[in-house]
Tab-separated table of C-alpha atoms in Angstrom:
chain	number	residue	atom	x	y	z
A	586	ASP	CA	4.902	-14.151	14.006
A	587	THR	CA	2.021	-14.350	11.566
A	588	GLY	CA	2.463	-10.902	10.076
A	589	VAL	CA	0.378	-7.767	10.413
A	590	SER	CA	-3.016	-8.490	11.925
A	591	GLN	CA	-6.096	-6.276	11.635
A	592	ASP	CA	-9.383	-6.532	13.453
A	593	PRO	CA	-12.174	-6.635	12.525
A	594	ARG	CA	-11.953	-7.756	8.916
A	595	HIS	CA	-15.335	-6.298	8.113
A	596	LYS	CA	-17.443	-3.625	9.783
A	597	ILE	CA	-20.880	-2.380	8.820
A	598	THR	CA	-22.071	0.662	10.694
A	599	LYS	CA	-24.821	3.210	10.496
A	600	ARG	CA	-24.018	6.758	9.499
A	601	GLY	CA	-23.175	8.861	12.530
A	602	GLN	CA	-21.817	5.993	14.622
A	603	ASN	CA	-18.231	5.756	15.835
A	604	VAL	CA	-15.993	2.872	14.830
A	605	THR	CA	-12.569	1.711	15.997
A	606	PHE	CA	-10.142	-0.563	14.194
A	607	ARG	CA	-7.123	-2.313	15.614
A	608	CYS	CA	-3.787	-3.175	14.037
A	609	ASP	CA	-1.128	-5.452	15.499
A	610	PRO	CA	2.134	-4.987	13.590
A	611	ILE	CA	4.979	-7.444	13.266
A	612	SER	CA	6.483	-7.501	16.741
A	613	GLU	CA	9.948	-6.120	16.005
A	614	HIS	CA	8.705	-3.361	13.698
A	615	ASN	CA	8.802	0.148	15.121
A	616	ARG	CA	7.100	1.885	12.190
A	617	LEU	CA	3.368	1.625	11.640
A	618	TYR	CA	1.257	3.126	8.866
A	619	TRP	CA	-2.442	3.497	8.149
A	620	TYR	CA	-3.704	3.720	4.589
A	621	ARG	CA	-7.173	3.923	3.063
A	622	GLN	CA	-8.084	2.178	-0.176
A	623	THR	CA	-11.269	2.759	-2.126
A	624	LEU	CA	-12.513	0.539	-4.923
A	625	GLY	CA	-10.347	0.716	-8.012
A	626	GLN	CA	-7.726	2.907	-6.385
A	627	GLY	CA	-4.385	2.397	-4.764
A	628	PRO	CA	-3.841	2.852	-1.035
A	629	GLU	CA	-3.731	6.473	0.169
A	630	PHE	CA	-1.594	7.375	3.149
A	631	LEU	CA	-3.386	8.464	6.317
A	632	THR	CA	-0.871	8.521	9.143
A	633	TYR	CA	2.460	7.147	10.351
A	634	PHE	CA	3.928	6.237	13.742
A	635	GLN	CA	7.463	5.618	14.777
A	636	ASN	CA	7.198	3.791	18.078
A	637	GLU	CA	4.460	5.634	19.974
A	638	ALA	CA	5.001	8.972	18.245
A	639	GLN	CA	2.637	10.006	15.471
A	640	LEU	CA	5.071	11.710	13.117
A	641	GLU	CA	2.966	12.410	10.065
A	642	LYS	CA	-0.691	12.872	9.190
A	643	SER	CA	-2.212	13.237	5.749
A	644	ARG	CA	-4.638	16.011	4.914
A	645	LEU	CA	-7.047	13.128	4.247
A	646	LEU	CA	-7.201	12.602	7.995
A	647	SER	CA	-10.040	14.892	9.005
A	648	ASP	CA	-10.823	15.884	12.583
A	649	ARG	CA	-13.188	12.923	12.811
A	650	PHE	CA	-10.247	10.528	12.495
A	651	SER	CA	-7.832	9.796	15.306
A	652	ALA	CA	-5.091	7.216	15.598
A	653	GLU	CA	-3.078	6.085	18.566
A	654	ARG	CA	-0.229	3.751	19.282
A	655	PRO	CA	0.008	4.048	23.059
A	656	LYS	CA	2.861	1.682	23.855
A	657	GLY	CA	4.535	1.558	20.490
A	658	SER	CA	2.996	-1.821	19.735
A	659	PHE	CA	-0.603	-2.120	18.491
A	660	SER	CA	-2.445	0.834	17.028
A	661	THR	CA	-6.075	1.903	16.842
A	662	LEU	CA	-7.810	4.053	14.266
A	663	GLU	CA	-11.084	5.645	15.326
A	664	ILE	CA	-13.574	7.331	13.065
A	665	GLN	CA	-16.193	9.460	14.784
A	666	ARG	CA	-19.593	10.334	13.303
A	667	THR	CA	-19.042	8.121	10.293
A	668	GLU	CA	-20.184	9.277	6.866
A	669	GLN	CA	-20.943	7.237	3.763
A	670	GLY	CA	-17.779	8.623	2.178
A	671	ASP	CA	-15.760	6.845	4.859
A	672	SER	CA	-16.664	3.488	3.313
A	673	ALA	CA	-13.349	1.972	2.235
A	674	MET	CA	-10.724	-0.611	3.072
A	675	TYR	CA	-8.451	0.554	5.879
A	676	LEU	CA	-4.992	-0.941	5.632
A	677	CYS	CA	-2.297	-1.134	8.249
A	678	ALA	CA	1.362	-1.726	7.455
A	679	SER	CA	4.520	-2.002	9.508
A	680	SER	CA	8.216	-1.856	8.840
A	681	ALA	CA	11.511	-1.871	10.678
A	682	SER	CA	13.622	1.260	10.649
A	683	ALA	CA	16.850	0.621	8.818
A	684	GLY	CA	17.861	4.103	7.866
A	685	GLY	CA	15.524	4.685	4.951
A	686	MET	CA	12.809	3.678	2.536
A	687	ASN	CA	14.611	0.535	1.491
A	688	THR	CA	12.876	-1.329	4.268
A	689	GLU	CA	9.935	-3.380	3.107
A	690	ALA	CA	6.511	-2.467	4.486
A	691	PHE	CA	4.331	-5.463	5.354
A	692	PHE	CA	0.596	-5.001	4.993
A	693	GLY	CA	-2.309	-6.514	6.856
A	694	GLN	CA	-5.390	-7.797	5.068
A	695	GLY	CA	-7.322	-4.694	5.960
A	696	THR	CA	-10.614	-3.780	7.582
A	697	ARG	CA	-13.445	-3.179	5.150
A	698	LEU	CA	-15.785	-0.486	6.446
A	699	THR	CA	-19.265	-0.031	5.041
A	700	VAL	CA	-21.296	2.934	6.257
A	701	VAL	CA	-25.029	2.599	5.578
B	1208	GLY	CA	3.724	16.472	-5.035
B	1209	ASP	CA	4.676	12.858	-5.612
B	1210	SER	CA	2.529	10.768	-7.941
B	1211	VAL	CA	2.481	7.419	-9.704
B	1212	THR	CA	0.663	6.672	-12.958
B	1213	GLN	CA	-0.057	3.114	-14.055
B	1214	MET	CA	-1.632	1.752	-17.175
B	1215	GLU	CA	-5.302	1.043	-16.738
B	1216	GLY	CA	-6.573	-2.476	-16.597
B	1217	PRO	CA	-7.756	-5.024	-16.725
B	1218	VAL	CA	-4.981	-6.612	-18.709
B	1219	THR	CA	-6.088	-9.975	-20.045
B	1220	LEU	CA	-3.461	-12.424	-21.306
B	1221	SER	CA	-3.231	-16.058	-22.200
B	1222	GLU	CA	-0.945	-18.301	-20.196
B	1223	GLU	CA	2.720	-18.056	-21.256
B	1224	ALA	CA	2.225	-14.624	-22.840
B	1225	PHE	CA	4.637	-11.740	-22.211
B	1226	LEU	CA	3.538	-9.131	-19.685
B	1227	THR	CA	4.314	-5.438	-19.453
B	1228	ILE	CA	2.595	-3.112	-16.997
B	1229	ASN	CA	3.686	0.483	-17.419
B	1230	CYS	CA	4.458	2.731	-14.481
B	1231	THR	CA	5.718	6.308	-14.533
B	1232	TYR	CA	6.278	8.631	-11.622
B	1233	THR	CA	6.932	12.183	-10.531
B	1234	ALA	CA	8.773	12.781	-7.303
B	1235	THR	CA	10.388	15.542	-5.299
B	1236	GLY	CA	13.686	14.072	-4.334
B	1237	TYR	CA	15.214	10.726	-5.179
B	1238	PRO	CA	12.657	7.939	-4.791
B	1239	SER	CA	12.881	4.239	-4.165
B	1240	LEU	CA	10.460	2.328	-6.376
B	1241	PHE	CA	8.326	-0.699	-5.588
B	1242	TRP	CA	5.862	-3.106	-7.122
B	1243	TYR	CA	3.291	-4.594	-4.775
B	1244	VAL	CA	0.863	-7.379	-5.669
B	1245	GLN	CA	-2.562	-8.098	-4.200
B	1246	TYR	CA	-3.907	-11.583	-4.805
B	1247	PRO	CA	-7.659	-12.136	-4.394
B	1248	GLY	CA	-8.632	-12.056	-0.724
B	1249	GLU	CA	-5.115	-11.288	0.455
B	1250	GLY	CA	-3.163	-8.261	1.617
B	1251	LEU	CA	-0.590	-6.306	-0.351
B	1252	GLN	CA	2.752	-8.064	-0.754
B	1253	LEU	CA	6.001	-6.562	-1.922
B	1254	LEU	CA	6.911	-8.112	-5.269
B	1255	LEU	CA	10.155	-6.274	-6.015
B	1256	LYS	CA	11.963	-3.000	-5.439
B	1257	ALA	CA	14.762	-0.798	-6.764
B	1258	THR	CA	16.474	1.937	-4.808
B	1259	LYS	CA	18.597	3.778	-7.360
B	1260	ALA	CA	18.780	4.528	-11.054
B	1261	ASP	CA	19.475	1.557	-13.347
B	1262	ASP	CA	18.812	-0.944	-10.558
B	1263	LYS	CA	16.785	-3.954	-11.639
B	1264	GLY	CA	14.424	-5.512	-9.133
B	1265	SER	CA	13.383	-9.099	-9.729
B	1266	ASN	CA	11.289	-11.768	-8.033
B	1267	LYS	CA	9.218	-14.778	-9.131
B	1268	GLY	CA	10.112	-14.169	-12.780
B	1269	PHE	CA	9.007	-10.524	-12.652
B	1270	GLU	CA	11.475	-7.728	-13.370
B	1271	ALA	CA	11.456	-3.946	-13.339
B	1272	THR	CA	14.285	-1.501	-14.064
B	1273	TYR	CA	14.530	1.939	-12.447
B	1274	ARG	CA	14.829	4.381	-15.369
B	1275	LYS	CA	15.543	7.851	-14.096
B	1276	GLU	CA	15.768	9.417	-17.542
B	1277	THR	CA	12.226	8.352	-18.409
B	1278	THR	CA	10.933	8.351	-14.785
B	1279	SER	CA	9.622	4.846	-15.325
B	1280	PHE	CA	9.552	1.485	-13.553
B	1281	HIS	CA	7.721	-0.864	-15.897
B	1282	LEU	CA	6.910	-4.382	-14.693
B	1283	GLU	CA	7.673	-7.287	-17.036
B	1284	LYS	CA	7.399	-11.057	-17.038
B	1285	GLY	CA	8.374	-13.302	-19.885
B	1286	SER	CA	5.731	-15.989	-19.412
B	1287	VAL	CA	2.708	-15.413	-17.189
B	1288	GLN	CA	0.783	-18.119	-15.375
B	1289	VAL	CA	-2.831	-18.299	-14.243
B	1290	SER	CA	-1.549	-17.937	-10.680
B	1291	ASP	CA	-0.200	-14.456	-11.552
B	1292	SER	CA	-3.760	-13.142	-11.796
B	1293	ALA	CA	-3.875	-10.310	-9.274
B	1294	VAL	CA	-3.817	-6.532	-8.930
B	1295	TYR	CA	-0.386	-4.947	-9.276
B	1296	PHE	CA	0.487	-1.602	-7.677
B	1297	CYS	CA	3.471	0.568	-8.469
B	1298	ALA	CA	4.636	2.727	-5.569
B	1299	LEU	CA	7.368	5.171	-4.634
B	1300	GLY	CA	8.906	6.405	-1.436
B	1301	VAL	CA	11.132	9.431	-1.049
B	1302	MET	CA	13.448	9.240	1.931
B	1303	ASP	CA	15.038	12.642	1.601
B	1304	THR	CA	11.795	14.570	1.984
B	1305	GLY	CA	11.469	13.109	5.460
B	1306	ARG	CA	8.333	11.179	4.601
B	1307	ARG	CA	8.136	7.514	5.399
B	1308	ALA	CA	4.895	6.682	3.616
B	1309	LEU	CA	4.542	5.256	0.138
B	1310	THR	CA	2.663	6.858	-2.749
B	1311	PHE	CA	0.767	4.259	-4.784
B	1312	GLY	CA	-0.595	4.128	-8.286
B	1313	SER	CA	-4.207	3.129	-8.854
B	1314	GLY	CA	-3.349	-0.493	-9.616
B	1315	THR	CA	-3.567	-2.685	-12.704
B	1316	ARG	CA	-5.644	-5.861	-12.653
B	1317	LEU	CA	-4.073	-8.773	-14.516
B	1318	GLN	CA	-6.218	-11.684	-15.641
B	1319	VAL	CA	-4.405	-14.699	-17.071
B	1320	GLN	CA	-6.517	-17.219	-18.933
B	1321	PRO	CA	-5.497	-20.883	-19.349
């Protein structure tokens, strides 16, 4: 296993277009997270899945954002009607459930979105 | 809500200098604390962690001690190398609030000069 994989690595889109990102977690990990990171800031939590269930969503996740993890493996994050403020690095992370927060979260390299 | 405050960077040091990056936190509940590192062009990697008060996390010569009384988790290294140049993020996670996500600080860029 090569770790958490994200695709694409870079995406440039015009304002108003829809974009979709994919994340493939480490295969035995049942927890999957999406974060957003803007320049000079730390990652901000967007949403969290345990298996296929989306258990938590941040208030940052507006109605234009939707995430799925249909079979409890890979996940997609879609942004509809993109805005320039959506420009950021979108990070995916996965972890194994072991009773609590002690479990390390492994991060992908991220998808950098630029909305022009 | 939960928050993490880190010292602003960039921090510029000469090779073999002593490093301290300050991190303080506020949390509802009893957090676990983490330092993540992001090398240029790479993803975030866990550097070290501590799960209860007075625990010391250590890895690759870096150390941080969980200080509940001062709500701090400062990162230290006795002798930095050029290869330590990266962005360092302090983070917390609070299991007993039911959340599974981490709250990150804004990051501190470290530049080590030969």
